[in-house]
mmCIF file of C-alpha atoms and ligand atoms in Angstrom:
data_model
loop_
_atom_site.group_PDB
_atom_site.id
_atom_site.type_symbol
_atom_site.label_atom_id
_atom_site.label_comp_id
_atom_site.label_asym_id
_atom_site.label_seq_id
_atom_site.Cartn_x
_atom_site.Cartn_y
_atom_site.Cartn_z
ATOM 1 C CA MET A 279 47.502 -0.672 -66.625
ATOM 2 C CA LYS A 280 44.384 -1.596 -68.605
ATOM 3 C CA THR A 281 40.988 -0.366 -67.470
ATOM 4 C CA ALA A 282 37.327 -0.544 -68.533
ATOM 5 C CA LEU A 283 34.048 1.101 -67.573
ATOM 6 C CA ILE A 284 30.516 -0.267 -67.158
ATOM 7 C CA GLY A 285 27.644 2.250 -67.382
ATOM 8 C CA CYS A 286 28.119 5.166 -69.778
ATOM 9 C CA GLY A 287 25.452 7.421 -68.215
ATOM 10 C CA ALA A 288 25.463 10.790 -66.469
ATOM 11 C CA ILE A 289 28.471 10.283 -64.151
ATOM 12 C CA SER A 290 30.654 8.366 -66.605
ATOM 13 C CA GLY A 291 32.241 11.551 -68.031
ATOM 14 C CA ASN A 292 33.822 12.292 -64.635
ATOM 15 C CA HIS A 293 35.453 8.831 -64.608
ATOM 16 C CA LEU A 294 36.550 9.018 -68.231
ATOM 17 C CA THR A 295 38.031 12.512 -67.811
ATOM 18 C CA ALA A 296 40.000 11.264 -64.804
ATOM 19 C CA ILE A 297 41.239 8.137 -66.637
ATOM 20 C CA ARG A 298 42.280 10.162 -69.678
ATOM 21 C CA ALA A 299 44.510 12.311 -67.448
ATOM 22 C CA LEU A 300 46.527 9.266 -66.313
ATOM 23 C CA PRO A 301 49.363 8.468 -68.740
ATOM 24 C CA ASP A 302 49.912 4.923 -67.385
ATOM 25 C CA VAL A 303 46.249 3.882 -67.595
ATOM 26 C CA GLU A 304 44.697 2.785 -70.884
ATOM 27 C CA LEU A 305 40.919 2.622 -71.336
ATOM 28 C CA VAL A 306 40.485 -0.591 -73.348
ATOM 29 C CA ALA A 307 36.709 -1.101 -73.233
ATOM 30 C CA LEU A 308 33.353 0.483 -72.479
ATOM 31 C CA CYS A 309 30.052 -1.239 -71.753
ATOM 32 C CA ASP A 310 26.444 -0.087 -71.712
ATOM 33 C CA VAL A 311 23.185 -1.878 -72.429
ATOM 34 C CA ILE A 312 22.324 1.183 -74.530
ATOM 35 C CA PRO A 313 25.020 0.767 -77.239
ATOM 36 C CA GLU A 314 24.823 4.393 -78.457
ATOM 37 C CA ARG A 315 25.938 5.562 -75.014
ATOM 38 C CA ALA A 316 29.035 3.360 -75.047
ATOM 39 C CA GLU A 317 29.809 4.391 -78.630
ATOM 40 C CA ALA A 318 29.420 8.105 -77.809
ATOM 41 C CA ALA A 319 31.771 7.714 -74.835
ATOM 42 C CA ARG A 320 34.299 5.839 -76.980
ATOM 43 C CA ASN A 321 34.192 8.547 -79.665
ATOM 44 C CA LYS A 322 34.731 11.271 -77.083
ATOM 45 C CA TYR A 323 37.296 9.682 -74.766
ATOM 46 C CA ALA A 324 39.044 6.632 -76.269
ATOM 47 C CA PRO A 325 38.609 5.986 -80.023
ATOM 48 C CA ASP A 326 40.535 2.680 -79.800
ATOM 49 C CA ALA A 327 38.449 1.210 -76.977
ATOM 50 C CA ALA A 328 36.176 -1.786 -77.635
ATOM 51 C CA VAL A 329 32.441 -1.406 -77.027
ATOM 52 C CA TYR A 330 30.250 -4.055 -75.360
ATOM 53 C CA ALA A 331 26.645 -4.484 -74.229
ATOM 54 C CA ASP A 332 27.468 -7.516 -72.041
ATOM 55 C CA TYR A 333 29.852 -6.656 -69.203
ATOM 56 C CA ARG A 334 30.856 -10.265 -68.434
ATOM 57 C CA LYS A 335 31.923 -10.737 -72.053
ATOM 58 C CA MET A 336 33.873 -7.470 -71.857
ATOM 59 C CA LEU A 337 35.703 -8.594 -68.691
ATOM 60 C CA ASP A 338 36.479 -12.039 -70.163
ATOM 61 C CA GLU A 339 37.672 -10.790 -73.539
ATOM 62 C CA THR A 340 39.598 -7.655 -72.584
ATOM 63 C CA LYS A 341 40.922 -8.861 -69.181
ATOM 64 C CA PRO A 342 41.385 -5.367 -67.689
ATOM 65 C CA ASP A 343 43.394 -4.787 -64.485
ATOM 66 C CA ALA A 344 40.569 -2.586 -63.197
ATOM 67 C CA VAL A 345 36.958 -1.788 -63.996
ATOM 68 C CA HIS A 346 34.868 1.277 -63.125
ATOM 69 C CA ILE A 347 31.246 0.500 -62.223
ATOM 70 C CA ALA A 348 28.848 3.417 -62.784
ATOM 71 C CA THR A 349 25.529 1.610 -63.166
ATOM 72 C CA PRO A 350 22.215 1.737 -61.236
ATOM 73 C CA HIS A 351 22.501 0.771 -57.563
ATOM 74 C CA HIS A 352 20.930 -2.707 -57.752
ATOM 75 C CA LEU A 353 23.691 -3.859 -60.148
ATOM 76 C CA HIS A 354 26.655 -2.826 -57.980
ATOM 77 C CA ALA A 355 26.905 -6.026 -55.914
ATOM 78 C CA GLU A 356 26.574 -8.431 -58.835
ATOM 79 C CA MET A 357 29.019 -6.544 -61.071
ATOM 80 C CA THR A 358 31.592 -6.080 -58.289
ATOM 81 C CA CYS A 359 31.473 -9.798 -57.388
ATOM 82 C CA GLU A 360 31.824 -10.819 -61.053
ATOM 83 C CA ALA A 361 34.870 -8.559 -61.460
ATOM 84 C CA LEU A 362 36.466 -9.760 -58.207
ATOM 85 C CA ALA A 363 35.874 -13.400 -59.177
ATOM 86 C CA ARG A 364 38.087 -12.676 -62.218
ATOM 87 C CA GLY A 365 40.766 -10.995 -60.039
ATOM 88 C CA ILE A 366 39.890 -7.551 -61.435
ATOM 89 C CA ASN A 367 40.154 -4.432 -59.234
ATOM 90 C CA VAL A 368 37.003 -2.311 -58.929
ATOM 91 C CA PHE A 369 36.415 1.415 -58.737
ATOM 92 C CA LEU A 370 32.770 1.465 -57.649
ATOM 93 C CA GLU A 371 30.337 4.368 -57.637
ATOM 94 C CA LYS A 372 28.386 5.009 -54.452
ATOM 95 C CA PRO A 373 26.352 3.543 -52.844
ATOM 96 C CA VAL A 374 28.229 0.267 -52.280
ATOM 97 C CA CYS A 375 24.971 -1.638 -52.945
ATOM 98 C CA ILE A 376 21.402 -1.705 -51.590
ATOM 99 C CA SER A 377 21.295 -4.230 -48.716
ATOM 100 C CA GLU A 378 23.303 -5.733 -45.848
ATOM 101 C CA GLU A 379 23.199 -9.152 -47.537
ATOM 102 C CA GLU A 380 24.887 -7.643 -50.578
ATOM 103 C CA ILE A 381 27.551 -5.952 -48.410
ATOM 104 C CA ALA A 382 28.355 -9.370 -46.896
ATOM 105 C CA ARG A 383 28.587 -10.995 -50.330
ATOM 106 C CA MET A 384 30.871 -8.271 -51.674
ATOM 107 C CA THR A 385 33.099 -8.389 -48.588
ATOM 108 C CA GLU A 386 33.469 -12.158 -48.979
ATOM 109 C CA ALA A 387 34.202 -11.806 -52.704
ATOM 110 C CA GLU A 388 36.944 -9.235 -52.005
ATOM 111 C CA LYS A 389 38.539 -11.490 -49.363
ATOM 112 C CA LYS A 390 38.795 -14.343 -51.869
ATOM 113 C CA SER A 391 40.082 -12.186 -54.743
ATOM 114 C CA ARG A 392 43.444 -10.666 -55.583
ATOM 115 C CA GLY A 393 41.363 -7.689 -56.790
ATOM 116 C CA ARG A 394 40.478 -4.826 -54.451
ATOM 117 C CA VAL A 395 37.600 -2.341 -54.262
ATOM 118 C CA CYS A 396 37.669 1.450 -53.926
ATOM 119 C CA VAL A 397 34.329 3.238 -53.472
ATOM 120 C CA CYS A 398 33.641 6.685 -54.899
ATOM 121 C CA PHE A 399 33.027 9.004 -51.952
ATOM 122 C CA GLN A 400 35.018 11.717 -53.687
ATOM 123 C CA ASN A 401 33.907 14.486 -51.301
ATOM 124 C CA ARG A 402 36.074 12.994 -48.557
ATOM 125 C CA LEU A 403 38.980 14.607 -50.430
ATOM 126 C CA ASN A 404 37.523 18.142 -50.511
ATOM 127 C CA HIS A 405 39.936 20.599 -48.897
ATOM 128 C CA SER A 406 37.172 22.030 -46.688
ATOM 129 C CA VAL A 407 36.282 18.546 -45.415
ATOM 130 C CA LEU A 408 39.901 17.606 -44.662
ATOM 131 C CA LEU A 409 40.411 20.914 -42.832
ATOM 132 C CA ALA A 410 37.182 20.552 -40.815
ATOM 133 C CA LYS A 411 38.269 17.063 -39.676
ATOM 134 C CA LYS A 412 41.704 18.325 -38.666
ATOM 135 C CA LEU A 413 40.264 21.305 -36.746
ATOM 136 C CA ALA A 414 37.616 19.151 -35.027
ATOM 137 C CA GLY A 415 40.411 16.813 -33.854
ATOM 138 C CA GLU A 416 42.362 19.769 -32.438
ATOM 139 C CA PHE A 417 39.199 21.026 -30.689
ATOM 140 C CA GLY A 418 38.659 17.813 -28.703
ATOM 141 C CA GLY A 419 36.341 16.121 -31.205
ATOM 142 C CA VAL A 420 32.699 16.714 -32.085
ATOM 143 C CA GLY A 421 30.042 16.652 -29.339
ATOM 144 C CA SER A 422 27.040 17.580 -31.502
ATOM 145 C CA ALA A 423 26.585 18.076 -35.210
ATOM 146 C CA ARG A 424 23.841 19.041 -37.607
ATOM 147 C CA ALA A 425 23.738 18.762 -41.371
ATOM 148 C CA ALA A 426 21.291 19.441 -44.176
ATOM 149 C CA VAL A 427 21.029 18.430 -47.821
ATOM 150 C CA THR A 428 18.300 20.493 -49.522
ATOM 151 C CA TRP A 429 18.199 19.810 -53.247
ATOM 152 C CA CYS A 430 15.654 19.933 -56.030
ATOM 153 C CA ARG A 431 14.859 16.915 -58.216
ATOM 154 C CA ASP A 432 11.736 17.289 -60.345
ATOM 155 C CA ALA A 433 9.406 14.612 -61.715
ATOM 156 C CA GLU A 434 11.224 14.714 -65.052
ATOM 157 C CA TYR A 435 14.488 13.696 -63.360
ATOM 158 C CA TYR A 436 12.873 10.610 -61.850
ATOM 159 C CA ARG A 437 10.992 9.689 -65.044
ATOM 160 C CA THR A 438 13.984 9.995 -67.403
ATOM 161 C CA ASP A 439 15.866 6.981 -66.031
ATOM 162 C CA GLY A 440 13.544 4.129 -65.054
ATOM 163 C CA TRP A 441 15.715 2.831 -62.192
ATOM 164 C CA ARG A 442 15.372 5.994 -60.092
ATOM 165 C CA GLY A 443 12.695 6.295 -57.409
ATOM 166 C CA LYS A 444 12.136 2.539 -57.097
ATOM 167 C CA ALA A 445 13.050 0.434 -54.062
ATOM 168 C CA ALA A 446 14.148 -2.540 -56.184
ATOM 169 C CA THR A 447 16.610 -0.626 -58.336
ATOM 170 C CA GLU A 448 17.606 2.530 -56.420
ATOM 171 C CA GLY A 449 17.303 0.866 -52.990
ATOM 172 C CA GLY A 450 15.664 3.974 -51.479
ATOM 173 C CA GLY A 451 15.345 7.663 -52.281
ATOM 174 C CA VAL A 452 17.169 10.804 -51.218
ATOM 175 C CA LEU A 453 19.087 9.052 -48.426
ATOM 176 C CA ILE A 454 20.741 6.334 -50.506
ATOM 177 C CA ASN A 455 21.304 8.482 -53.567
ATOM 178 C CA GLN A 456 21.778 12.238 -53.102
ATOM 179 C CA ALA A 457 22.367 12.477 -49.324
ATOM 180 C CA ILE A 458 24.711 9.523 -48.788
ATOM 181 C CA HIS A 459 27.780 11.701 -49.448
ATOM 182 C CA GLU A 460 26.877 14.148 -46.674
ATOM 183 C CA LEU A 461 25.942 11.303 -44.323
ATOM 184 C CA ASP A 462 29.345 9.768 -45.035
ATOM 185 C CA LEU A 463 31.088 13.065 -44.186
ATOM 186 C CA LEU A 464 29.061 13.475 -40.988
ATOM 187 C CA ILE A 465 30.204 10.003 -39.888
ATOM 188 C CA GLY A 466 33.771 11.011 -40.760
ATOM 189 C CA TYR A 467 33.489 13.993 -38.380
ATOM 190 C CA CYS A 468 31.663 12.204 -35.534
ATOM 191 C CA GLY A 469 33.142 8.667 -35.456
ATOM 192 C CA VAL A 470 31.557 5.221 -35.197
ATOM 193 C CA PRO A 471 27.737 5.370 -35.363
ATOM 194 C CA SER A 472 25.832 3.290 -32.797
ATOM 195 C CA THR A 473 22.096 4.100 -33.116
ATOM 196 C CA VAL A 474 19.697 5.881 -35.455
ATOM 197 C CA SER A 475 16.159 7.128 -35.020
ATOM 198 C CA ALA A 476 14.570 8.327 -38.271
ATOM 199 C CA LYS A 477 11.472 9.398 -40.162
ATOM 200 C CA THR A 478 11.124 9.388 -43.927
ATOM 201 C CA ALA A 479 8.408 10.959 -46.083
ATOM 202 C CA ASN A 480 7.440 11.632 -49.667
ATOM 203 C CA HIS A 481 6.401 15.298 -49.585
ATOM 204 C CA ARG A 482 6.562 16.337 -53.214
ATOM 205 C CA HIS A 483 6.890 13.262 -55.395
ATOM 206 C CA ALA A 484 3.833 11.176 -54.469
ATOM 207 C CA GLY A 485 2.768 9.208 -57.548
ATOM 208 C CA VAL A 486 6.186 9.819 -59.126
ATOM 209 C CA ILE A 487 8.500 7.812 -56.844
ATOM 210 C CA GLU A 488 7.749 4.980 -54.422
ATOM 211 C CA VAL A 489 10.646 5.860 -52.078
ATOM 212 C CA GLU A 490 11.321 8.826 -49.767
ATOM 213 C CA ASP A 491 12.110 12.315 -51.052
ATOM 214 C CA THR A 492 12.725 13.563 -47.494
ATOM 215 C CA ALA A 493 14.316 12.139 -44.345
ATOM 216 C CA GLU A 494 15.352 13.215 -40.861
ATOM 217 C CA LEU A 495 17.781 11.216 -38.734
ATOM 218 C CA LEU A 496 19.040 11.481 -35.171
ATOM 219 C CA ILE A 497 22.309 9.506 -35.020
ATOM 220 C CA GLY A 498 24.137 8.454 -31.858
ATOM 221 C CA PHE A 499 27.885 7.701 -31.919
ATOM 222 C CA ASP A 500 30.160 5.512 -29.760
ATOM 223 C CA SER A 501 32.000 8.713 -28.749
ATOM 224 C CA GLY A 502 28.797 10.062 -27.143
ATOM 225 C CA ALA A 503 28.323 12.570 -29.994
ATOM 226 C CA THR A 504 24.874 13.133 -31.509
ATOM 227 C CA ALA A 505 24.081 14.297 -35.023
ATOM 228 C CA PHE A 506 20.841 15.587 -36.521
ATOM 229 C CA PHE A 507 20.648 15.143 -40.266
ATOM 230 C CA THR A 508 17.962 16.244 -42.719
ATOM 231 C CA ALA A 509 17.798 15.604 -46.453
ATOM 232 C CA THR A 510 15.303 16.325 -49.182
ATOM 233 C CA THR A 511 15.008 16.461 -52.967
ATOM 234 C CA ALA A 512 11.750 18.436 -52.541
ATOM 235 C CA PHE A 513 13.507 21.809 -52.063
ATOM 236 C CA GLY A 514 13.092 24.633 -54.605
ATOM 237 C CA CYS A 515 16.752 24.680 -55.709
ATOM 238 C CA ASP A 516 20.073 22.895 -55.135
ATOM 239 C CA ALA A 517 21.210 24.759 -52.019
ATOM 240 C CA PRO A 518 24.825 24.263 -50.855
ATOM 241 C CA ASN A 519 25.132 21.488 -48.268
ATOM 242 C CA PHE A 520 25.350 22.612 -44.649
ATOM 243 C CA ASP A 521 27.271 21.037 -41.756
ATOM 244 C CA GLU A 522 27.851 22.442 -38.302
ATOM 245 C CA LEU A 523 30.189 20.789 -35.817
ATOM 246 C CA PHE A 524 29.953 21.811 -32.145
ATOM 247 C CA CYS A 525 33.301 20.742 -30.747
ATOM 248 C CA ARG A 526 33.996 19.623 -27.203
ATOM 249 C CA ASN A 527 36.148 22.684 -26.392
ATOM 250 C CA GLY A 528 33.295 25.049 -27.365
ATOM 251 C CA ARG A 529 34.548 25.943 -30.864
ATOM 252 C CA ARG A 530 32.062 25.790 -33.751
ATOM 253 C CA ILE A 531 32.973 24.757 -37.314
ATOM 254 C CA THR A 532 30.443 25.543 -40.047
ATOM 255 C CA LEU A 533 30.657 24.265 -43.616
ATOM 256 C CA LEU A 534 28.452 25.791 -46.292
ATOM 257 C CA GLY A 535 29.295 24.259 -49.651
ATOM 258 C CA ASP A 536 33.070 24.649 -49.959
ATOM 259 C CA ALA A 537 33.255 27.545 -47.461
ATOM 260 C CA LEU A 538 34.346 27.031 -43.857
ATOM 261 C CA TYR A 539 33.597 29.291 -40.883
ATOM 262 C CA LEU A 540 35.136 29.100 -37.436
ATOM 263 C CA ASP A 541 32.856 30.480 -34.688
ATOM 264 C CA GLY A 542 30.946 32.232 -37.478
ATOM 265 C CA VAL A 543 34.014 33.895 -39.031
ATOM 266 C CA PRO A 544 35.184 32.924 -42.570
ATOM 267 C CA TYR A 545 38.285 30.678 -42.454
ATOM 268 C CA GLU A 546 40.634 30.295 -45.392
ATOM 269 C CA VAL A 547 40.365 27.001 -47.306
ATOM 270 C CA GLU A 548 42.541 25.940 -50.235
ATOM 271 C CA ALA A 549 40.299 26.045 -53.331
ATOM 272 C CA ASP A 550 39.381 22.726 -54.994
ATOM 273 C CA ASP A 551 39.995 22.425 -58.721
ATOM 274 C CA ARG A 552 36.708 23.388 -60.377
ATOM 275 C CA ALA A 553 37.630 22.255 -63.902
ATOM 276 C CA PHE A 554 35.545 19.076 -64.037
ATOM 277 C CA PRO A 555 32.553 17.854 -66.032
ATOM 278 C CA GLY A 556 29.040 17.313 -64.717
ATOM 279 C CA LYS A 557 26.891 18.909 -62.064
ATOM 280 C CA GLU A 558 28.299 21.373 -59.522
ATOM 281 C CA CYS A 559 27.045 19.168 -56.658
ATOM 282 C CA TRP A 560 29.265 16.248 -57.799
ATOM 283 C CA GLY A 561 32.288 18.320 -56.804
ATOM 284 C CA ALA A 562 35.826 18.009 -58.083
ATOM 285 C CA GLY A 563 36.908 14.867 -56.276
ATOM 286 C CA HIS A 564 36.584 12.166 -58.969
ATOM 287 C CA VAL A 565 39.824 13.136 -60.673
ATOM 288 C CA ARG A 566 41.822 13.103 -57.417
ATOM 289 C CA LEU A 567 40.266 9.928 -56.040
ATOM 290 C CA ILE A 568 40.686 7.982 -59.283
ATOM 291 C CA ARG A 569 44.345 9.022 -59.439
ATOM 292 C CA LEU A 570 44.820 7.778 -55.845
ATOM 293 C CA PHE A 571 43.088 4.488 -56.753
ATOM 294 C CA TYR A 572 45.565 3.752 -59.551
ATOM 295 C CA GLU A 573 48.506 4.886 -57.415
ATOM 296 C CA ALA A 574 47.385 2.437 -54.709
ATOM 297 C CA LEU A 575 47.100 -0.361 -57.292
ATOM 298 C CA SER A 576 50.629 0.369 -58.570
ATOM 299 C CA SER A 577 52.245 0.614 -55.146
ATOM 300 C CA GLY A 578 50.197 -2.041 -53.344
ATOM 301 C CA SER A 579 49.223 0.496 -50.661
ATOM 302 C CA PRO A 580 45.721 0.446 -49.069
ATOM 303 C CA MET A 581 42.723 1.587 -51.107
ATOM 304 C CA PRO A 582 41.992 5.296 -50.499
ATOM 305 C CA ILE A 583 38.330 4.441 -49.678
ATOM 306 C CA THR A 584 37.734 0.834 -48.693
ATOM 307 C CA LEU A 585 34.585 -1.232 -49.076
ATOM 308 C CA GLU A 586 34.455 -1.550 -45.284
ATOM 309 C CA SER A 587 34.481 2.204 -44.630
ATOM 310 C CA ALA A 588 32.071 2.954 -47.488
ATOM 311 C CA ALA A 589 29.593 0.408 -46.127
ATOM 312 C CA VAL A 590 29.172 2.381 -42.877
ATOM 313 C CA PRO A 591 26.910 5.201 -44.196
ATOM 314 C CA LEU A 592 24.934 2.556 -46.089
ATOM 315 C CA CYS A 593 24.366 0.574 -42.880
ATOM 316 C CA VAL A 594 23.230 3.782 -41.124
ATOM 317 C CA LEU A 595 20.703 4.656 -43.813
ATOM 318 C CA LEU A 596 19.384 1.084 -44.085
ATOM 319 C CA ALA A 597 18.883 1.172 -40.295
ATOM 320 C CA ALA A 598 17.181 4.578 -40.726
ATOM 321 C CA TYR A 599 14.686 3.025 -43.156
ATOM 322 C CA ARG A 600 13.917 0.301 -40.604
ATOM 323 C CA SER A 601 13.601 2.885 -37.819
ATOM 324 C CA SER A 602 11.110 4.903 -39.843
ATOM 325 C CA GLU A 603 9.057 1.796 -40.691
ATOM 326 C CA GLN A 604 9.021 0.437 -37.148
ATOM 327 C CA GLY A 605 8.864 3.778 -35.297
ATOM 328 C CA VAL A 606 11.752 2.867 -32.958
ATOM 329 C CA PRO A 607 15.475 3.690 -32.749
ATOM 330 C CA ILE A 608 17.678 1.008 -34.327
ATOM 331 C CA LYS A 609 21.119 -0.178 -33.198
ATOM 332 C CA ILE A 610 23.750 -0.129 -35.923
ATOM 333 C CA LYS A 611 25.832 -3.294 -36.194
HETATM 334 N N1 NAD B 706 29.863 10.101 -56.889
HETATM 335 C C1 NAD B 706 28.910 10.950 -57.283
HETATM 336 O O1 NAD B 706 28.870 12.117 -56.920
HETATM 337 C C2 NAD B 706 27.845 10.439 -58.208
HETATM 338 C C3 NAD B 706 27.109 11.336 -58.990
HETATM 339 C C4 NAD B 706 26.148 10.817 -59.862
HETATM 340 C C5 NAD B 706 25.902 9.438 -59.901
HETATM 341 N N2 NAD B 706 26.610 8.615 -59.089
HETATM 342 C C6 NAD B 706 26.358 7.159 -59.065
HETATM 343 O O2 NAD B 706 26.758 6.619 -60.325
HETATM 344 C C7 NAD B 706 25.907 5.537 -60.677
HETATM 345 C C8 NAD B 706 25.280 5.835 -62.048
HETATM 346 O O3 NAD B 706 24.523 7.029 -61.944
HETATM 347 P P1 NAD B 706 24.138 7.878 -63.245
HETATM 348 O O4 NAD B 706 23.514 9.128 -62.738
HETATM 349 O O5 NAD B 706 25.304 7.957 -64.147
HETATM 350 O O6 NAD B 706 23.009 6.930 -63.863
HETATM 351 P P2 NAD B 706 22.570 6.818 -65.407
HETATM 352 O O7 NAD B 706 21.247 6.163 -65.405
HETATM 353 O O8 NAD B 706 22.735 8.139 -66.062
HETATM 354 O O9 NAD B 706 23.692 5.830 -66.013
HETATM 355 C C9 NAD B 706 23.715 4.450 -65.730
HETATM 356 C C10 NAD B 706 24.113 3.748 -67.010
HETATM 357 O O10 NAD B 706 24.225 2.339 -66.738
HETATM 358 C C11 NAD B 706 23.741 1.654 -67.880
HETATM 359 N N3 NAD B 706 23.380 0.277 -67.505
HETATM 360 C C12 NAD B 706 22.270 -0.170 -66.884
HETATM 361 N N4 NAD B 706 22.297 -1.506 -66.760
HETATM 362 C C13 NAD B 706 23.461 -1.920 -67.307
HETATM 363 C C14 NAD B 706 24.057 -3.201 -67.487
HETATM 364 N N5 NAD B 706 23.484 -4.324 -67.070
HETATM 365 N N6 NAD B 706 25.250 -3.275 -68.143
HETATM 366 C C15 NAD B 706 25.852 -2.136 -68.613
HETATM 367 N N7 NAD B 706 25.330 -0.899 -68.462
HETATM 368 C C16 NAD B 706 24.153 -0.785 -67.811
HETATM 369 C C17 NAD B 706 22.542 2.487 -68.314
HETATM 370 O O11 NAD B 706 22.143 2.210 -69.648
HETATM 371 C C18 NAD B 706 23.074 3.907 -68.130
HETATM 372 O O12 NAD B 706 23.691 4.407 -69.304
HETATM 373 C C19 NAD B 706 24.905 5.411 -59.528
HETATM 374 O O13 NAD B 706 25.396 4.480 -58.611
HETATM 375 C C20 NAD B 706 24.894 6.787 -58.910
HETATM 376 O O14 NAD B 706 24.495 6.805 -57.554
HETATM 377 C C21 NAD B 706 27.584 9.087 -58.268
#
C-alpha cells in the first residue's frame, strides 16, 4: 500500500515511525509548506519519498492509497475532503475539524467516496483506558465522573507556531487542542452526551492567545450520568491526567496517568509500550492505531476510530463554547 503525509511538524515523527514499522506500507511522499521540514522528514524516514509543498499536487501525482493529515486544525476539513474526492483513505489527526458545518461536509464527502477516515484518538487504545471501560461495564456503568487535565504551555509555545491560540486556525484553546483526548475518553466511559454547561477563561495567557487557556464543563449523558471536567494549560507543570469513575454499584475507578486504582487500591494494568518519539503526554498509541488503520484498509473491516465517533467530543466542546458565551446549558445534537 502506498501512503503519504501532509504536515511535517511536531507530531509527524510519531506517524512516520509507525509507518516505517509496517512492511506492507510504503511512504511515497511528504508535504509541508516549509520545504525544509518535508526534506528533513524524508532524510530521516524515507530517502526515496518525493517532497511537495502543494498537497493537491502530491495527491494527484503520487496517487497514494492513504494520506496522513497532521496540519493545523483549520486545514483538516479541506484536506480530508480533497483526499476523499480522489478516493484516498485518510488518517487524520485530532480534532476532526473546527466547526459543525465542517463535520457535515466531511461526513458527506466520506459517504460519496470509496476512501474512509480514521481519526487519531490514540489514547482510546491505552491498556488502562480499555481496562477502566471493561470494569465500569461490570460495575453497572458510570453514575458520576470527574476528570482533570492540568498542563503547562508557556507563551513561547503559543508564539512559535502562528496557528496556535487563534480562533480562526486552532478553533479554540485548551479544550479543542490539549484536552480533547481526555474529553473523548470521558465520553467513552459515560456514554452518549446530552447537555453541557460550561465556563471558559484565559487566566494566564491574556495578550498571548485570543482563546481559552482554562475551561470547566458539567456534562449530562443520556444514561443519567453526570461528568465534571476541568482543563487548563495555565498549570505549573504537565501533571498526569486524572479521571475518577463512580460506578452504579458503588465501586470507584481512578486513573492517574497510566495507573489505575480500584476503590483507592492500585490495580495491575498491562504496561503500554513506551518506546515512541515525542512528548510523554502524546502516549504510545500512534503506532498501534496506525497499524490497526492499515489492517482495516487491507481487510475491509470498520475503521478503528470513525469520523462519526471522533466528532462527538468536538460537538461537546463546541457546545461548551456556546454555553460559556451565552451563560446557559446547551443541548448536544
Ligand atoms: N494525537 C496527538 O496526541 C497529537 C499530538 C500533537 C499534535 N496533534 C495534532 O496534530 C496536528 C499538527 O500538530 P503539530 O503539533 O504537529 O503542529 P506543527 O505546527 O508542529 O506542524 C504542522 C505542520 O503543518 C504544516 N502545514 C501548514 N499548512 C500546511 C499546508 N497547507 N500544506 C502542508 N503543510 C502545512 C506546517 O508547516 C507544520 O510543519 C494538529 O491537528 C494537532 O492537534 C495530535
